[in-house]
Coordinates of C-alpha atoms in Angstrom, one line a residue:
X1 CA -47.2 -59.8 -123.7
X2 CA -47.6 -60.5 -127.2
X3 CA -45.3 -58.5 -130.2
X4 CA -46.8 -55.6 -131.6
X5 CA -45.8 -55.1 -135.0
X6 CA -43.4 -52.1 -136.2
X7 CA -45.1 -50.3 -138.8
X8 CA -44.0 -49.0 -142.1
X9 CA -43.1 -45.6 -141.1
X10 CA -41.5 -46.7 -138.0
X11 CA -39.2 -48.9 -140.0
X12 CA -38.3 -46.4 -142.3
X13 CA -37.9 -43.8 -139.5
X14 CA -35.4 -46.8 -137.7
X15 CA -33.5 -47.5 -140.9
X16 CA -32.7 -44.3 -141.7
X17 CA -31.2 -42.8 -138.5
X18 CA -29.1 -46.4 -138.8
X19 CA -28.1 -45.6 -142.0
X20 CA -26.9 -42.1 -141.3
X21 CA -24.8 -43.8 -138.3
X22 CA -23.4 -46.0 -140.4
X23 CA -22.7 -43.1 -143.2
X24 CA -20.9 -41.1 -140.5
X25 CA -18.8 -44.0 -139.3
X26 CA -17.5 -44.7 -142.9
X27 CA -17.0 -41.1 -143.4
X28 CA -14.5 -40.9 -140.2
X29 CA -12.8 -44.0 -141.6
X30 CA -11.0 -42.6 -144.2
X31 CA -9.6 -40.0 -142.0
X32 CA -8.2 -42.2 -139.1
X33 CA -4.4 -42.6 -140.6
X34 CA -2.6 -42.3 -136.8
X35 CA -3.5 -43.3 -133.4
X36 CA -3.3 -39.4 -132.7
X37 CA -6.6 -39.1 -134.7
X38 CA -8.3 -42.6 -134.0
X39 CA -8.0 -42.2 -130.4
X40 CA -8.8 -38.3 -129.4
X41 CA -9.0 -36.7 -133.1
X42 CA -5.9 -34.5 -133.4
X43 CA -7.2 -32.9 -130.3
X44 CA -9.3 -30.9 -132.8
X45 CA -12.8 -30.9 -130.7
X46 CA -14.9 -27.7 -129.9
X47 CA -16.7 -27.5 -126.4
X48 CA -20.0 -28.0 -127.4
X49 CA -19.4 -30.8 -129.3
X50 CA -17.2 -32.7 -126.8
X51 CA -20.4 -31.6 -124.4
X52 CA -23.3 -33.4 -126.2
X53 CA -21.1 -36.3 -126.8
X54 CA -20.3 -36.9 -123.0
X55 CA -24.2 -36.5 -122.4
X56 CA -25.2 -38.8 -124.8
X57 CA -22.3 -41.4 -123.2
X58 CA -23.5 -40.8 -120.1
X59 CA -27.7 -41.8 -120.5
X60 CA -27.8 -45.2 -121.6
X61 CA -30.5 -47.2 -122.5
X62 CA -31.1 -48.3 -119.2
X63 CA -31.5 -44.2 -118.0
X64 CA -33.8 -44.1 -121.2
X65 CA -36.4 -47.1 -120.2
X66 CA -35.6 -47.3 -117.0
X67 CA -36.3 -43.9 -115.5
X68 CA -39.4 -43.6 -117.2
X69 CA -40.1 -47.0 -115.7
X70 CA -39.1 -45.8 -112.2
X71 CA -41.6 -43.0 -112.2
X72 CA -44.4 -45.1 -114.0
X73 CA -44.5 -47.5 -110.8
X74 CA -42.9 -45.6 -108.1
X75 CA -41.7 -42.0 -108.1
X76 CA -38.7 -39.9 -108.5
X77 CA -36.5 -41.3 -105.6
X78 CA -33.9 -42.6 -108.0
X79 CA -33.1 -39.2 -109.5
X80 CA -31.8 -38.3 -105.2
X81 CA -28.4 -39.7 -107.0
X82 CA -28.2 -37.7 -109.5
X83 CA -28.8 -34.0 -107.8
X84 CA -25.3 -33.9 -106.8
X85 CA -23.7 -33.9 -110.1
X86 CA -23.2 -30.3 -110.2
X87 CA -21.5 -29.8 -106.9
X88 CA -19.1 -32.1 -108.3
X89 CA -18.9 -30.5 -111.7
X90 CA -17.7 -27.5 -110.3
X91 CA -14.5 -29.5 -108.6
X92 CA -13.8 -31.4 -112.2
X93 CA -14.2 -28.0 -113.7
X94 CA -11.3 -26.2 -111.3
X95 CA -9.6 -29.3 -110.5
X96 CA -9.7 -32.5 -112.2
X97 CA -9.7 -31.0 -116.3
X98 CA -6.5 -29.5 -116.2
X99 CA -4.8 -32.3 -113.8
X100 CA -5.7 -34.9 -116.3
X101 CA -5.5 -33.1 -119.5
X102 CA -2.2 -33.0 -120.8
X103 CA -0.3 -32.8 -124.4
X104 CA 0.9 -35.9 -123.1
X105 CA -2.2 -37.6 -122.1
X106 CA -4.6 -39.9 -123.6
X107 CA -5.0 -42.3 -120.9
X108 CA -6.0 -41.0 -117.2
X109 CA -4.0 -44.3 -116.3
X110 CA -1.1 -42.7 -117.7
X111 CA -1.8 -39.9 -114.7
X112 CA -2.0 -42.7 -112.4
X113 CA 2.0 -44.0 -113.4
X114 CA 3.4 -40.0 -112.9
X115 CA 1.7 -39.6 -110.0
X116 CA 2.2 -43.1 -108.1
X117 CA 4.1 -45.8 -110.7
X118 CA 3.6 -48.5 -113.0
X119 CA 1.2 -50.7 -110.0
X120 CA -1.6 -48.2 -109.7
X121 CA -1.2 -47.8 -113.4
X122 CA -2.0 -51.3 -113.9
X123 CA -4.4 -51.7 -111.4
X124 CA -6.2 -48.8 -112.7
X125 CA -6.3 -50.3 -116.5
X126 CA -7.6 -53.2 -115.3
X127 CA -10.4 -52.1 -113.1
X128 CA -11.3 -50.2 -115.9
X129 CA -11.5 -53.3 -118.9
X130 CA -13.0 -55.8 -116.5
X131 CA -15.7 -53.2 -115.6
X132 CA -16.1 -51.7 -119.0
X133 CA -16.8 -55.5 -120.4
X134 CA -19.3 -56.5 -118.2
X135 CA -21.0 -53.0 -118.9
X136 CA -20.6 -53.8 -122.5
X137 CA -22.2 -57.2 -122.5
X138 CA -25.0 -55.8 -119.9
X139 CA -26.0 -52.8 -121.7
X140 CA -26.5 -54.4 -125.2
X141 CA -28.6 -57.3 -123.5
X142 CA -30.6 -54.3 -121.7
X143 CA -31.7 -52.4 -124.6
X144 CA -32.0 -55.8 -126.8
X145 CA -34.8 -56.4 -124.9
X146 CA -37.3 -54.1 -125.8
X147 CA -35.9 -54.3 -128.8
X148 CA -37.1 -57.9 -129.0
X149 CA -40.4 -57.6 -127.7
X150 CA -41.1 -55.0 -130.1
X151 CA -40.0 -56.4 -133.4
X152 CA -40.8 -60.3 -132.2
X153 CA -37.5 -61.3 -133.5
X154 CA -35.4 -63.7 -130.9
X155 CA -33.7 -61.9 -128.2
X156 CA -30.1 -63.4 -129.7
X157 CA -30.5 -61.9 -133.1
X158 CA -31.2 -59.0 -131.9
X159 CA -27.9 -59.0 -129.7
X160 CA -25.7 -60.1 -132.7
X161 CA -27.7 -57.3 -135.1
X162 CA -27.3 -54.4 -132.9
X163 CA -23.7 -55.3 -131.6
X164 CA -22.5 -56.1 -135.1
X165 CA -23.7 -52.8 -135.9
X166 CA -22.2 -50.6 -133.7
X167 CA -19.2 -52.2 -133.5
X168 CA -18.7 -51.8 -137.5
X169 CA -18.8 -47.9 -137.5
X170 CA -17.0 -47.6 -133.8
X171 CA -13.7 -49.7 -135.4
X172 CA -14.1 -48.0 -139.1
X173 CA -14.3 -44.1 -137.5
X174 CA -12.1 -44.6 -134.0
X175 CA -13.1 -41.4 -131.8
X176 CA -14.0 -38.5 -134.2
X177 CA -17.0 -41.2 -135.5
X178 CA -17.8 -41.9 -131.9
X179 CA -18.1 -38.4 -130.7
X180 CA -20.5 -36.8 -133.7
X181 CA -22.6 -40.1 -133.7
X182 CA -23.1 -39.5 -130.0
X183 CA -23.9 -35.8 -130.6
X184 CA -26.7 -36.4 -133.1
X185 CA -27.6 -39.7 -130.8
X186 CA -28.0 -37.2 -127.6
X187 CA -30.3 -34.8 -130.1
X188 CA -32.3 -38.1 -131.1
X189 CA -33.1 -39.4 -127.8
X190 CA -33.7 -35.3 -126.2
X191 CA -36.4 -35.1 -129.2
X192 CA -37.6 -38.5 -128.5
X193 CA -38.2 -37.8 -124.8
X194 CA -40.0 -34.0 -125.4
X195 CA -42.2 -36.1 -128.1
X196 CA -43.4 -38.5 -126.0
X197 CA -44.4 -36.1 -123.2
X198 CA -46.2 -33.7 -125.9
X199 CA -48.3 -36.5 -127.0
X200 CA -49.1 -37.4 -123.7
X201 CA -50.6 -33.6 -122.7
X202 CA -51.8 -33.7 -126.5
X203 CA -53.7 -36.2 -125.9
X204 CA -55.1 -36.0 -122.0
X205 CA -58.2 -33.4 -121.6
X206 CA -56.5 -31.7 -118.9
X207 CA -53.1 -31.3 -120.5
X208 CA -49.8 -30.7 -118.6
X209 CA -52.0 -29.6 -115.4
X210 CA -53.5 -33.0 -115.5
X211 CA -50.3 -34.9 -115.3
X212 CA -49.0 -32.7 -112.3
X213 CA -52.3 -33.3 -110.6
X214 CA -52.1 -36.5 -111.1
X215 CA -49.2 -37.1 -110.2
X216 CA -49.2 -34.8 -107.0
X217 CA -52.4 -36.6 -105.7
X218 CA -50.6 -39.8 -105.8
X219 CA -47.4 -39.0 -105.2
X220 CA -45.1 -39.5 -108.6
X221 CA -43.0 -36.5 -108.0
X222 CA -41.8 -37.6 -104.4
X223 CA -38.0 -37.9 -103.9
X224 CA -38.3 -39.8 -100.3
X225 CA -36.0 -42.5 -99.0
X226 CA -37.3 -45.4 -97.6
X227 CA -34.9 -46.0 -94.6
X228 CA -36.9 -48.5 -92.3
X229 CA -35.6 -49.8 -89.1
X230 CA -33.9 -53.3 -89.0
X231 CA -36.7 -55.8 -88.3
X232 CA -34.7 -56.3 -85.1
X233 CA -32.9 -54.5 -82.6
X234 CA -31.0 -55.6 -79.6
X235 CA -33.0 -54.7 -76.4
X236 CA -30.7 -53.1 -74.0
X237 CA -30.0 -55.1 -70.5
X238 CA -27.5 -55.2 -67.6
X239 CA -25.1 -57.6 -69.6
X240 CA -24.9 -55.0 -72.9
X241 CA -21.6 -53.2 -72.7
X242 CA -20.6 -50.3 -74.6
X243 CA -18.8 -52.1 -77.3
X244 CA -21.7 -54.0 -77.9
X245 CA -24.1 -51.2 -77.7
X246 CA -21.7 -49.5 -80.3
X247 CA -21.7 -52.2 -82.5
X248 CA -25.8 -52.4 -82.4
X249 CA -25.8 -48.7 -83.3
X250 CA -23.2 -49.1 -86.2
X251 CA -24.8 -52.0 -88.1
X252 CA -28.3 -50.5 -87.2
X253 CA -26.7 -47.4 -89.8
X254 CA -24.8 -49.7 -92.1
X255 CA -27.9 -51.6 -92.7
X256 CA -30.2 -49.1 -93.7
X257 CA -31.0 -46.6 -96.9
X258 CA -31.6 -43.5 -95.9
X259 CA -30.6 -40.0 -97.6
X260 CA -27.5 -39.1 -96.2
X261 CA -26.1 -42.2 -97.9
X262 CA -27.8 -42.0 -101.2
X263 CA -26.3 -38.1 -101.5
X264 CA -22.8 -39.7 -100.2
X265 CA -23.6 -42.3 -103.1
X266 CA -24.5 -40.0 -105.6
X267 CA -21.0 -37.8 -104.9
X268 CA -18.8 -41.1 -105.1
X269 CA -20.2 -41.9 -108.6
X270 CA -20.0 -38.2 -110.1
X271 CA -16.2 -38.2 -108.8
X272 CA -15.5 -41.7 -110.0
X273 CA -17.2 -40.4 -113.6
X274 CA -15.1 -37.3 -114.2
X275 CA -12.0 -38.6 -113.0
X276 CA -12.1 -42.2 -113.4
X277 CA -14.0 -43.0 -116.4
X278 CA -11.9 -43.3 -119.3
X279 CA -14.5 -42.1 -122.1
X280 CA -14.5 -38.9 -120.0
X281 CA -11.3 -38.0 -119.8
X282 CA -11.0 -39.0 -123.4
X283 CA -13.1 -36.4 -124.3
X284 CA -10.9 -34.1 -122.5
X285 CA -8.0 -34.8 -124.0
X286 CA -9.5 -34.7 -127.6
X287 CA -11.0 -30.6 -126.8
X288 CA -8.7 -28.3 -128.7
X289 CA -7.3 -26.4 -125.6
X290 CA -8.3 -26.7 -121.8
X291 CA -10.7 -23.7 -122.3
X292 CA -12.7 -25.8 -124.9
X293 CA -12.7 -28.9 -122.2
X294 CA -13.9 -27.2 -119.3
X295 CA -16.5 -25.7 -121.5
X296 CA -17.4 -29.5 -122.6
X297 CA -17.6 -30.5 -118.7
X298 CA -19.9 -27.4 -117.9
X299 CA -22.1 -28.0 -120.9
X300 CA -22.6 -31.9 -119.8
X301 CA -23.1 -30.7 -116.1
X302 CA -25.8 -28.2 -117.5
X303 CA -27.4 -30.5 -119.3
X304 CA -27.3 -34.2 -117.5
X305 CA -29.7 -33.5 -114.9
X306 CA -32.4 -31.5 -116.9
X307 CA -31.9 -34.4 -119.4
X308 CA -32.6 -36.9 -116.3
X309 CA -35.5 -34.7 -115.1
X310 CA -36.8 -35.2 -118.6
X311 CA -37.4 -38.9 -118.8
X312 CA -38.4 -39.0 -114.7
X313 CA -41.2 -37.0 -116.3
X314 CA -41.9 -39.2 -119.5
X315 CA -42.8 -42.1 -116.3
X316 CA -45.0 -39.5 -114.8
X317 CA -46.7 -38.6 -118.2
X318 CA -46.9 -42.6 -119.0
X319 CA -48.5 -42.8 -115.4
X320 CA -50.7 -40.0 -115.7
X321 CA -52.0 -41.4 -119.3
X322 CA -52.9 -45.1 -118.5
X323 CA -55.1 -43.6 -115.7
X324 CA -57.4 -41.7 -118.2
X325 CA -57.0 -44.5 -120.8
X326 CA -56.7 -47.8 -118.7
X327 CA -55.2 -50.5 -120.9
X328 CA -55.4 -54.2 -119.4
X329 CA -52.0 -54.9 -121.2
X330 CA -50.0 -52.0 -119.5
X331 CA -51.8 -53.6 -115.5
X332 CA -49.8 -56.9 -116.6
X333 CA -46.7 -55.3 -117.8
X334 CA -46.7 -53.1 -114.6
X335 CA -46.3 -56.4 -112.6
X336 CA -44.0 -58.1 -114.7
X337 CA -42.0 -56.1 -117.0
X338 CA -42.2 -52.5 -116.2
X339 CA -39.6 -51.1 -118.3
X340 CA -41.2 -52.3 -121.4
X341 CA -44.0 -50.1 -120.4
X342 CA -42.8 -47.1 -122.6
X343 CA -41.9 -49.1 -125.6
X344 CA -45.7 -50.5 -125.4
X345 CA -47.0 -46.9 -125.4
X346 CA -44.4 -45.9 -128.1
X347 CA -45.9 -48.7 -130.7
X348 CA -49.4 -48.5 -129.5
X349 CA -50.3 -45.0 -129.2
X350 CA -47.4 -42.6 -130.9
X351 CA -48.3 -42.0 -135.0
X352 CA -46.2 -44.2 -137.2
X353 CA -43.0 -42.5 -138.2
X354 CA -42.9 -40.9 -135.0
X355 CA -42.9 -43.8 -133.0
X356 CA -40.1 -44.8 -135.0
X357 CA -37.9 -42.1 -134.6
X358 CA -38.9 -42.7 -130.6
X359 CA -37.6 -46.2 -131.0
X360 CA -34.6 -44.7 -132.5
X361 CA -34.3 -43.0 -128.8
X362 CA -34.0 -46.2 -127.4
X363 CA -31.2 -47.5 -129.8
X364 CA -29.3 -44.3 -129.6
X365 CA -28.9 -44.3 -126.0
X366 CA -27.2 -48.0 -126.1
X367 CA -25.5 -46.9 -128.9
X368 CA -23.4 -43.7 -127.3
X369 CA -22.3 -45.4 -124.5
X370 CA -21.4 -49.0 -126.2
X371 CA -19.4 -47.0 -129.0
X372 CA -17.4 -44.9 -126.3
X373 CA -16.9 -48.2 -124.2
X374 CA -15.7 -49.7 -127.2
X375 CA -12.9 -47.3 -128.6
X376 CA -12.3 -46.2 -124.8
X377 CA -10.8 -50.1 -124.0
X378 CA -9.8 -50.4 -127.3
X379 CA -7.1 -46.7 -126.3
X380 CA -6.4 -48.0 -122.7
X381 CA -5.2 -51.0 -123.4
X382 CA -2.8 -49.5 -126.7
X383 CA -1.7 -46.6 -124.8
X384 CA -1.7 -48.3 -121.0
X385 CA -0.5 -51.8 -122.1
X386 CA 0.5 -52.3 -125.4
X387 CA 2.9 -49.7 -125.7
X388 CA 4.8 -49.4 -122.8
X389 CA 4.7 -53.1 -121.6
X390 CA 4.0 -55.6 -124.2
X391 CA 5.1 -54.0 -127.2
X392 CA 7.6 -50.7 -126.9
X393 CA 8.9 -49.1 -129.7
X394 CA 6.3 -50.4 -132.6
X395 CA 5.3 -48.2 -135.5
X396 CA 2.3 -45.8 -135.0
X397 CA 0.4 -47.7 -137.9
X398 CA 1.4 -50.8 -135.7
X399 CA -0.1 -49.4 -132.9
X400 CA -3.3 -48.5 -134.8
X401 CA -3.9 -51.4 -136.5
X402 CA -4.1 -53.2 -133.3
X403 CA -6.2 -50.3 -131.6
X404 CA -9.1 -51.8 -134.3
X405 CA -8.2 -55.6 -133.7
X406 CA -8.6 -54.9 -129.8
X407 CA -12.3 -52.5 -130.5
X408 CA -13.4 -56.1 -132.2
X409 CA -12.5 -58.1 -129.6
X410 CA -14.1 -56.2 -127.1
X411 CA -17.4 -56.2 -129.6
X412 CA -16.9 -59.8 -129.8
X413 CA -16.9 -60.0 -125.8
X414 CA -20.2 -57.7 -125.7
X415 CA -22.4 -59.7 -128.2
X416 CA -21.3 -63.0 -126.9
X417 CA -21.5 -61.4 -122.8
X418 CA -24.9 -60.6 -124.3
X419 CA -25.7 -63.7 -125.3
X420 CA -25.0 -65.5 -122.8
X421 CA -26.7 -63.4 -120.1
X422 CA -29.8 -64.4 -121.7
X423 CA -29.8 -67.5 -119.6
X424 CA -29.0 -65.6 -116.2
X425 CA -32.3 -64.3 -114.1
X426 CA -32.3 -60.6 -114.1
X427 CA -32.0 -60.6 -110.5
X428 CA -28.6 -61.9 -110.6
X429 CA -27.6 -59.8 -113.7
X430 CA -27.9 -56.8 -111.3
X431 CA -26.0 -58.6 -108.6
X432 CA -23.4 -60.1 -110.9
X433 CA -22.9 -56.7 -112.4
X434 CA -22.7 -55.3 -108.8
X435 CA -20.2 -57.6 -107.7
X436 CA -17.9 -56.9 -110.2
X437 CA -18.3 -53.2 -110.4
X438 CA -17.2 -53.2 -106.6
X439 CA -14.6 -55.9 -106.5
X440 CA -12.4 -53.8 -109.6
X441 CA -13.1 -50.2 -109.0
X442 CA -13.1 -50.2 -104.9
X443 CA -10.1 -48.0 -104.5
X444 CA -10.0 -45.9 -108.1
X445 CA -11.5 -42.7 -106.1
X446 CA -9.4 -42.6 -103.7
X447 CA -6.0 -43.4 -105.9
X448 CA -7.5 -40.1 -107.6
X449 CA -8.6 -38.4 -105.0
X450 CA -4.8 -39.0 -103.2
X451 CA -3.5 -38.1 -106.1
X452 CA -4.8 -35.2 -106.7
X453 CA -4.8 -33.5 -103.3
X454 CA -2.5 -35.0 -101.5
X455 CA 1.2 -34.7 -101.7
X456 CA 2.9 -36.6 -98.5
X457 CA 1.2 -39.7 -99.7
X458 CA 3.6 -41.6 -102.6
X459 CA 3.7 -44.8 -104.4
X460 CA 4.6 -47.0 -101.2
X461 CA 1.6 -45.3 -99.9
X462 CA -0.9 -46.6 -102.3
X463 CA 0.6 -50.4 -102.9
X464 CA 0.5 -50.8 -98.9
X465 CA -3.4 -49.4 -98.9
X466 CA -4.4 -51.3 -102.0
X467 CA -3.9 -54.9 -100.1
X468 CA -6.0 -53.9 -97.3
X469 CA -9.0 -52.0 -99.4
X470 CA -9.1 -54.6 -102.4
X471 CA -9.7 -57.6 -99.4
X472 CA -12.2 -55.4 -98.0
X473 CA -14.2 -55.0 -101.2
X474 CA -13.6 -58.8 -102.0
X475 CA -15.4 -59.6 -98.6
X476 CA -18.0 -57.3 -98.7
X477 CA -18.9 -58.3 -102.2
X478 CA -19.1 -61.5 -100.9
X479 CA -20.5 -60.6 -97.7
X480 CA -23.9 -58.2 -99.9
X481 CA -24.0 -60.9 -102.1
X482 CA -24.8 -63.6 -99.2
X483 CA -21.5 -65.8 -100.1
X484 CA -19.9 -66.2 -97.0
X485 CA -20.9 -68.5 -93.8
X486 CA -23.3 -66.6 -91.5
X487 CA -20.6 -66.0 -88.3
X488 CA -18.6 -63.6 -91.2
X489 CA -22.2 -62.3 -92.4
X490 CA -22.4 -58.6 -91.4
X491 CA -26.1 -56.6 -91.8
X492 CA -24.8 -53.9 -94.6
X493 CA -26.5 -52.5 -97.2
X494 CA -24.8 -52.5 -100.6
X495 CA -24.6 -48.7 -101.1
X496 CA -22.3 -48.5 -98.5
X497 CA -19.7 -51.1 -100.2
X498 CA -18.2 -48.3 -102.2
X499 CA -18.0 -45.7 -99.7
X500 CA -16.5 -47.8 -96.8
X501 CA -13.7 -49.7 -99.5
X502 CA -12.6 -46.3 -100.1
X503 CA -12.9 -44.3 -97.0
X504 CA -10.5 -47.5 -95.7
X505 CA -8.0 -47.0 -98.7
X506 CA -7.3 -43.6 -98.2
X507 CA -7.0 -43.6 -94.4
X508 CA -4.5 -46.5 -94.6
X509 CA -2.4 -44.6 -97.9
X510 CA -2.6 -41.3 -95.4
X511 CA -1.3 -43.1 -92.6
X512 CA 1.5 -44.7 -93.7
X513 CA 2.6 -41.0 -95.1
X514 CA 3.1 -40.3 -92.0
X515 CA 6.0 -42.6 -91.9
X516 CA 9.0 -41.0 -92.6
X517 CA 9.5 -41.7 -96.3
X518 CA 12.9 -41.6 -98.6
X519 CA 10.4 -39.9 -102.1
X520 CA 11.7 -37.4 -103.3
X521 CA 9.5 -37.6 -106.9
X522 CA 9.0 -34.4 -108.2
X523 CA 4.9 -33.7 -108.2
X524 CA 5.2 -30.1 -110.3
X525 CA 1.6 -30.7 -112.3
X526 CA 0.9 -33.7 -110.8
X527 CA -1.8 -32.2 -107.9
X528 CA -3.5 -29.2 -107.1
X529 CA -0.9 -27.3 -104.6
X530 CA 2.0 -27.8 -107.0
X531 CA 0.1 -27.2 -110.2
X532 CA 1.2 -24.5 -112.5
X533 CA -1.3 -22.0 -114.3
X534 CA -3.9 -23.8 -117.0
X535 CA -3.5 -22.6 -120.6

């Protein structure tokens, strides 16, 4: 598919919400003096603004063009995931938000050391930096894309333009710049999504009832799992024992996507995001008290999955549009290049100026989760590394001076990680980016979850389980991504990777507890049976 040109209004509309980002992240600048403001603003954040930050963080550019995409080819079955954020909400809301948010805190690797010692500290950090790179470099490649095909310009300029940008006004402001640019980002890409849907039932004779017709007739709003048997499956016979029956049965479950796994899925991602997830529990520890974080939490569990539902139904809209006004261009991008789909109708059929602030969309759902990824390593490694490892007892001006250098190394990592992904087939961007997500983050849940809800189970506990679980992640890595020789092949599918690593983890930690153990750490605050009352 050919470029189509941005128009005049558009880049106006474009340049404009830039500028205002950049404005805000020179404002900020002149405030960050300490590492007590450039990493969770004096602690000074309202509820509602903490909120709309985390949901802006959250949605990506790949939620923005990608779940429109979804329902434009297939249906809603993606958004499955997703409907068990608020069970876990209510958990983070009781549990995890006063566990992790301390006057102490910054880090929720620093929980990690109280809780179990320096080794699930570390191992912690680095799950987290490896992890948060890779998501850096893929993110920014992700939304350079359409960015690409709608402007013309090479795919690399755009990388270095867009990095270059963000990661000017994410040093300069630190977290109070991060935080209000992802507030009015959230805002931007909320309008953007409710514009593109009004045009759509502007536009169509039947209106709104025409794209629910539409897309009930052919089935846009269905949530199934496809879950088909394996191709083949061992026919029973005199010679099948039981242990071989069971194993039949086993991988026959382990091989297949079905719902049960999908919701199992879904809650191993929400815990690992309110617990784990560093630019989350950053935002807790910069509220003003705990009552102003848990009102954050509730506000970003109230508002992620109608935000979700919202772009699901901007794919629906797209679908039910291009079937009153066919358009040969959108048939060709269907089969080739899907997600550009909505930037197509964006440029080609939303007013100028409109369009533009729609494209804006698109940029400011990279841009709220690159920033936070950004000052989020740029505080872990300070606070988890730097200061009580590498460099004790420096200067708090020390400290912050290299909290920037570190935020422009990791930028420097994302545009050339960019870059160079340019020259790797999507295909094995996915699986590269799977690989490594489940290799470093395996066991983080459950060193959480034992953490938190546990109190037999102790430092001795969690280095013993780590061995086993992060071999067990390595091979089934290894195993999904078709790396190993075929007699250690085993028929799993990759959802379960995450779930099994972890189930394994915390059954070894909670049987070794059982051990008698010479402990005798004192856990007052550190879980949920010997917390004492929340402010």
């Amino acid at each position: 598919m050919t470029a189509t040109p941005l128009r005049t209004l558009d880049v106006v509309a474009i340049l404009a919400y830039l500028l205002a980002m950049a404005g805000m992240g020179l404002y900020f600048a002149r405030r960050n003096t300490t590492t007590a403001e450039y990493f969770v603003g004096n602690r000074s954040f309202r509820g509602w603004v903490i909120g709309l930050s985390m949901v802006g963080t959250t949605i990506s550019s790949v939620t923005f063009l990608a779940f429109p995409a979804d329902a434009f080819s297939a249906d809603w079955r993606n958004l499955v995931q997703n409907l068990t954020l608020p069970f876990v909400a209510v958990i983070a809301v009781i549990y995890f938000v006063p566990l992790l948010r301390r006057d102490d805190m910054i880090s929720a690797f620093q929980y990690l050391e109280m809780r179990f010692g320096a080794i699930a500290r570390l191992y912690g950090v680095s799950s987290f930096l490896i992890i948060q790179l890779i998501r850096l470099a893929r993110i920014l490649f992700l939304v350079s894309l359409p960015v690409a095909l709608l402007t013309g310009a090479p795919l690399w300029s755009v990388i270095l333009c867009t990095g270059i940008f963000i990661a000017f006004y994410t040093i300069a402001g630190g977290i109070e710049a991060v935080i209000w640019t992802d507030v009015v980002q959230t805002i931007v890409l909320l309008l953007a999504g409710m514009m593109s849907i009004g045009y759509v039932v502007w536009q169509l004779p039947g209106g709104f009832a025409e794209v629910v017709a539409v897309g009930r007739a052919d089935h846009k709003f269905d949530m199934g799992i496809d879950g088909p048997a394996p191709e083949s499956t061992p026919e029973p016979n005199a010679v099948t024992d039981t242990q071989q029956d069971l194993r039949a049965r086993i991988s026959e479950v382990l091989s297949r996507k079905t719902l049960t796994i999908v919701i199992l899925l879904g809650i191993l991602e929400w815990l690992t995001t309110y617990c784990c997830d560093q630019t989350v529990v950053q935002r807790y520890a910069a509220a003003k008290s705990m009552r102003e974080a848990r009102k954050a939490t509730i506000l970003f569990s109230v508002m992620a999955l109608p935000t979700w539902i919202l772009f699901f139904f901007v794919g629906t809209c797209l679908y039910a549009f291009y079937q009153a006004f066919p358009d040969p261009q959108v048939v060709e991008l269907q089969q080739s290049q899907v997600d550009a789909v909505f930037p197509h109708f964006i440029l080609t059929q939303i007013p100028a100026g409109l369009g533009g602030l729609v494209i804006a969309g698109v940029l400011a759902a990279a841009m709220s989760s690159l920033d936070s990824s950004i000052n989020s390593i740029a505080t872990v490694t300070v606070v988890d590394i730097l200061k009580p490892f590498v460099r004790p007892g420096r200067s708090d001006k020390y400290y912050l001076v290299a909290a920037r250098i570190i935020a422009l190394f990791a930028a420097m990592v994302m545009i050339g990680g960019a870059i160079a992904l340019i020259e790797i087939p999507f295909k094995n961007i996915n699986t590269l980016t799977w690989i490594v997500s489940s290799v470093f983050g395996g066991c983080l849940v459950g060193l959480f979850m034992l953490g938190f809800f546990t109190t037999r189970v102790d430092y001795r506990c969690v280095v013993a389980a780590l061995i086993p679980g992060i071999l067990l992640n390595v091979y089934l890595a290894l195993n999904i991504s078709g790396q190993l020789p075929d007699f250690l092949q085993m028929d799993i599918h990759e959802y379960w990777v995450g779930i099994i690593v972890n189930v394994v983890f915390v059954t070894v930690a909670l049987g070794i507890s059982l051990f008698p153990r010479t402990s005798t750490k004192d856990l007052r605050g550190l879980t949920v049976w010997t917390r004492a009352k929340a402010d």
